[in-house]
Amino acid sequence: MALLGSGFDPGVTNVFCAYAQQYLFDEIHYIDILDCNGGDHGYAFATNFNPEINLREVSANGRYWERDKNGKGRWIETKPLEIKMVWDYPQVGKKDSYLMYHEEMESLSKNIKGLKRIRFFMTFGESYLTHMKCLENVGMLRIDEVDIGGVKVVPLQLLKELLPDPADLGERTVGKTNIGCVIEGIKDGKNKKIYIYNVCDHQACYKETGAQAVSYTTGVPAMVGAKMILEKRWSGKGVFNMENFDAKPFMEELNLQGLPSDIIEIS
């Protein structure tokens, strides 16, 4: 068997949604996936993972999925960072959160029954966005080759070499991440809304593994996914998404392996 996307988002966020569908709701109508990195590395500008992927992802058009009045699912495209909300993240605080496209919506929109809308939001500070916009304006986010004195150079690849290596940020990064899902639907004929999330401390991760929380929250779920397969708690023939299986054993293993989750009801 093959298991797709066993990181945090995609990965744990899919499992959160599956757990809600299997154990907490009769119908799920709305999902907002919220990704907050409240860490501070002290640099004027740096990315928390591969700059080529990170900057292309942030500067791209946003997309979210919704079901229209005729019951047909469709993708709605937005301009980059066009839609913004402020969310109060437990243990982190209020942060500007921007709608982006993220790949877990592709399978969740198919596998969460009764879903009417799913969106993804990520936090960015003003300094990060200002730096990124300036770099974009002068062409440093271009992915086509530019001739410089007879040498072919891709501006974004050059920028990657100039920026701090994300792998070296761990020792100097302080603060916490908070990644989770706000899920709204019906239980026993009544409206229900919950927030299921994990908080991870950068310095605690660094002391344990020598890496910051973005690496930790990606690596631990990958190990747990492999563990589910090797111990045959998840099994089958073919290619599967994270939400295709019973979410409870994965959630229980996350609690044991350093990524416990909290669930709160929102009135």
Coordinates of C-alpha atoms in Angstrom, one line a residue:
M1 CA 0.0 0.0 0.0
A2 CA 1.0 3.6 -0.4
L3 CA 0.0 6.4 2.1
L4 CA -0.1 10.0 0.7
G5 CA 0.9 13.2 2.6
S6 CA 1.7 11.9 6.1
G7 CA 3.1 15.2 7.4
F8 CA 1.2 17.7 9.4
D9 CA -0.6 19.7 6.7
P10 CA -1.3 17.7 4.7
G11 CA -1.3 14.8 7.1
V12 CA -2.4 15.4 10.7
T13 CA -5.0 18.0 9.5
N14 CA -6.6 15.2 7.3
V15 CA -6.6 12.9 10.4
F16 CA -8.2 15.7 12.5
C17 CA -11.0 16.0 9.9
A18 CA -11.4 12.2 9.7
Y19 CA -11.6 12.0 13.5
A20 CA -14.3 14.6 13.5
Q21 CA -16.3 12.8 10.8
Q22 CA -15.9 9.4 12.5
Y23 CA -16.4 10.3 16.1
L24 CA -17.7 13.9 16.7
F25 CA -20.2 14.8 14.0
D26 CA -23.2 13.3 12.1
E27 CA -22.5 15.8 9.2
I28 CA -19.6 18.2 8.5
H29 CA -20.4 21.3 6.5
Y30 CA -17.5 23.7 6.9
I31 CA -13.8 23.2 7.5
D32 CA -11.1 25.9 8.0
I33 CA -7.5 24.6 8.3
L34 CA -5.4 27.1 10.2
D35 CA -1.6 27.0 10.1
C36 CA 0.2 29.4 12.5
N37 CA 3.9 29.6 13.0
G38 CA 4.4 32.0 15.9
G39 CA 8.2 31.5 15.9
D40 CA 10.8 34.3 15.8
H41 CA 14.3 33.5 14.4
G42 CA 15.6 37.0 14.6
Y43 CA 16.4 37.5 10.9
A44 CA 14.9 40.3 8.9
F45 CA 13.7 37.7 6.4
A46 CA 13.9 33.9 6.2
T47 CA 11.7 31.0 5.3
N48 CA 10.9 28.1 7.6
F49 CA 11.3 25.5 4.8
N50 CA 12.6 25.4 1.3
P51 CA 12.5 29.0 0.0
E52 CA 11.7 27.9 -3.5
I53 CA 8.6 26.1 -2.4
N54 CA 7.6 28.5 0.4
L55 CA 7.8 31.7 -1.7
R56 CA 6.1 30.2 -4.8
E57 CA 3.3 28.9 -2.5
V58 CA 2.7 32.2 -0.8
S59 CA 2.9 34.4 -4.0
A60 CA 0.5 32.1 -5.9
N61 CA -3.2 32.7 -6.3
G62 CA -5.4 31.3 -3.5
R63 CA -8.1 28.7 -4.0
Y64 CA -10.8 27.2 -1.9
W65 CA -13.5 24.6 -2.5
E66 CA -17.2 25.1 -2.0
R67 CA -20.5 23.4 -3.1
D68 CA -22.8 25.7 -5.1
K69 CA -26.6 26.1 -4.6
N70 CA -27.1 23.2 -7.0
G71 CA -25.0 20.9 -5.0
K72 CA -22.0 20.8 -7.4
G73 CA -18.5 21.2 -6.0
R74 CA -16.3 23.9 -7.5
W75 CA -13.0 25.7 -6.9
I76 CA -13.0 29.4 -6.3
E77 CA -9.7 31.3 -7.2
T78 CA -8.6 34.4 -5.3
K79 CA -5.7 36.8 -5.8
P80 CA -2.6 36.1 -3.7
L81 CA -3.3 36.9 0.0
E82 CA -6.6 38.6 -1.0
I83 CA -8.6 37.1 1.8
K84 CA -7.5 37.8 5.4
M85 CA -8.8 37.1 8.8
V86 CA -7.5 37.5 12.4
W87 CA -7.6 34.4 14.5
D88 CA -6.7 34.0 18.2
Y89 CA -4.4 31.0 18.3
P90 CA -4.1 29.3 21.8
Q91 CA -0.7 29.8 23.3
V92 CA 0.3 32.1 20.4
G93 CA -2.2 34.9 20.3
K94 CA -4.0 36.9 17.6
K95 CA -2.3 36.6 14.1
D96 CA -3.2 37.8 10.6
S97 CA -4.1 34.7 8.6
Y98 CA -4.4 34.6 4.8
L99 CA -6.3 32.3 2.6
M100 CA -4.1 30.1 0.4
Y101 CA -4.3 27.0 -1.7
H102 CA -3.1 23.8 0.0
E103 CA -3.2 20.3 -1.3
E104 CA -5.1 18.5 1.5
M105 CA -8.2 20.2 0.3
E106 CA -8.1 18.1 -2.9
S107 CA -8.9 14.8 -1.1
L108 CA -10.8 16.2 1.9
S109 CA -13.3 17.9 -0.5
K110 CA -14.0 14.4 -1.9
N111 CA -13.9 12.3 1.3
I112 CA -15.7 14.4 3.9
K113 CA -19.4 13.6 3.3
G114 CA -21.8 16.6 3.2
L115 CA -19.0 19.2 3.0
K116 CA -20.2 22.6 1.8
R117 CA -16.8 24.5 2.0
I118 CA -13.2 23.9 2.9
R119 CA -10.5 26.6 3.2
F120 CA -6.9 26.9 4.2
F121 CA -5.3 29.8 6.1
M122 CA -1.7 30.5 7.0
T123 CA -0.2 33.3 9.2
F124 CA 2.3 35.9 7.9
G125 CA 3.7 38.9 9.6
E126 CA 3.9 42.4 8.0
S127 CA 7.7 42.2 7.7
Y128 CA 7.6 38.9 5.9
L129 CA 5.0 40.1 3.4
T130 CA 6.8 43.4 2.8
H131 CA 10.1 41.7 2.1
M132 CA 8.4 39.2 -0.2
K133 CA 6.5 41.9 -2.2
C134 CA 9.7 43.9 -2.7
L135 CA 11.5 40.7 -3.9
E136 CA 8.6 39.9 -6.2
N137 CA 8.5 43.5 -7.6
V138 CA 12.2 43.4 -8.6
G139 CA 11.9 39.9 -10.2
M140 CA 13.7 37.8 -7.6
L141 CA 10.7 35.3 -7.4
R142 CA 11.0 34.5 -11.1
I143 CA 11.5 30.9 -12.0
D144 CA 12.6 31.4 -15.6
E145 CA 16.2 31.7 -16.6
V146 CA 17.9 35.1 -16.9
D147 CA 21.1 35.7 -18.8
I148 CA 23.8 37.4 -16.7
G149 CA 27.0 37.8 -18.6
G150 CA 26.5 34.6 -20.6
V151 CA 25.5 32.6 -17.4
K152 CA 21.9 31.3 -17.1
V153 CA 20.5 32.1 -13.6
V154 CA 17.1 31.4 -12.1
P155 CA 16.4 34.4 -9.8
L156 CA 14.5 32.3 -7.2
Q157 CA 17.3 29.8 -7.0
L158 CA 19.8 32.6 -6.5
L159 CA 17.6 34.0 -3.7
K160 CA 17.5 30.6 -2.1
E161 CA 21.3 30.6 -1.9
L162 CA 21.3 34.0 -0.3
L163 CA 18.7 33.4 2.4
P164 CA 19.4 31.6 5.7
D165 CA 19.2 27.8 5.4
P166 CA 15.9 26.7 7.1
A167 CA 17.8 23.8 8.6
D168 CA 20.0 26.2 10.6
L169 CA 17.1 28.2 12.2
G170 CA 16.4 25.7 15.0
E171 CA 18.8 27.0 17.7
R172 CA 17.7 30.6 17.3
T173 CA 14.0 30.2 16.8
V174 CA 11.7 30.8 19.8
G175 CA 7.9 30.7 20.1
K176 CA 5.3 28.1 19.1
T177 CA 3.4 26.7 16.2
N178 CA -0.3 26.1 16.3
I179 CA -1.9 24.0 13.5
G180 CA -5.4 22.8 13.5
C181 CA -8.9 22.7 12.0
V182 CA -12.1 24.6 12.8
I183 CA -14.9 22.2 11.9
E184 CA -18.6 23.0 11.8
G185 CA -21.6 20.7 11.3
I186 CA -24.4 18.8 12.9
K187 CA -24.5 16.4 15.8
D188 CA -27.8 14.9 17.1
G189 CA -29.8 17.4 15.1
K190 CA -28.0 20.4 16.6
N191 CA -25.3 22.8 15.2
K192 CA -21.8 22.0 16.5
K193 CA -18.5 23.8 16.0
I194 CA -15.1 22.6 17.3
Y195 CA -11.5 23.6 17.1
I196 CA -9.0 20.7 17.1
Y197 CA -5.3 21.7 17.1
N198 CA -1.7 21.0 18.2
V199 CA 0.7 23.5 19.8
C200 CA 4.4 22.8 19.4
D201 CA 7.3 24.7 21.0
H202 CA 10.3 25.5 18.8
Q203 CA 12.9 25.4 21.6
A204 CA 11.5 22.2 23.1
C205 CA 11.8 20.6 19.7
Y206 CA 15.3 21.8 19.2
K207 CA 16.4 20.4 22.6
E208 CA 15.0 17.0 21.7
T209 CA 16.0 16.7 18.1
G210 CA 18.3 19.6 17.0
A211 CA 15.5 20.9 14.7
Q212 CA 12.8 23.5 15.1
A213 CA 9.1 22.9 15.3
V214 CA 8.3 23.0 11.6
S215 CA 10.7 20.0 11.0
Y216 CA 9.3 18.3 14.1
T217 CA 5.7 18.6 13.1
T218 CA 6.5 17.3 9.7
G219 CA 8.7 14.4 10.7
V220 CA 6.8 12.9 13.6
P221 CA 3.6 12.3 11.6
A222 CA 5.6 10.7 8.8
M223 CA 7.0 8.3 11.3
V224 CA 3.5 7.6 12.8
G225 CA 2.1 7.0 9.3
A226 CA 4.9 4.4 8.7
K227 CA 4.2 2.9 12.1
M228 CA 0.5 2.5 11.3
I229 CA 1.4 0.5 8.1
L230 CA 4.2 -1.6 9.7
E231 CA 2.0 -2.6 12.6
K232 CA -0.9 -3.2 10.2
R233 CA -3.2 -0.9 12.1
W234 CA -3.8 0.7 8.7
S235 CA -3.8 -1.7 5.8
G236 CA -5.0 -2.2 2.3
K237 CA -3.9 -2.5 -1.3
G238 CA -3.5 0.6 -3.4
V239 CA -2.9 4.3 -2.7
F240 CA -4.7 6.0 0.2
N241 CA -5.1 9.4 1.8
M242 CA -4.8 9.9 5.5
E243 CA -8.5 10.3 6.0
N244 CA -9.3 6.9 4.5
F245 CA -8.6 5.1 7.7
D246 CA -9.7 5.0 11.3
A247 CA -8.3 8.2 12.8
K248 CA -8.2 7.1 16.4
P249 CA -5.0 5.0 16.5
F250 CA -3.1 7.7 14.6
M251 CA -4.4 10.4 17.1
E252 CA -3.4 8.2 20.0
E253 CA 0.1 7.6 18.6
L254 CA 0.5 11.4 18.1
N255 CA -0.2 11.9 21.8
L256 CA 2.5 9.4 22.7
Q257 CA 5.1 10.8 20.2
G258 CA 5.1 14.4 21.2
L259 CA 2.3 16.0 19.2
P260 CA -0.8 15.9 21.5
S261 CA -4.0 17.6 20.3
D262 CA -6.6 19.7 22.1
I263 CA -10.3 19.9 21.2
I264 CA -12.5 22.8 22.2
E265 CA -16.1 23.5 21.4
I266 CA -16.9 27.0 20.0
S267 CA -20.2 28.5 20.8

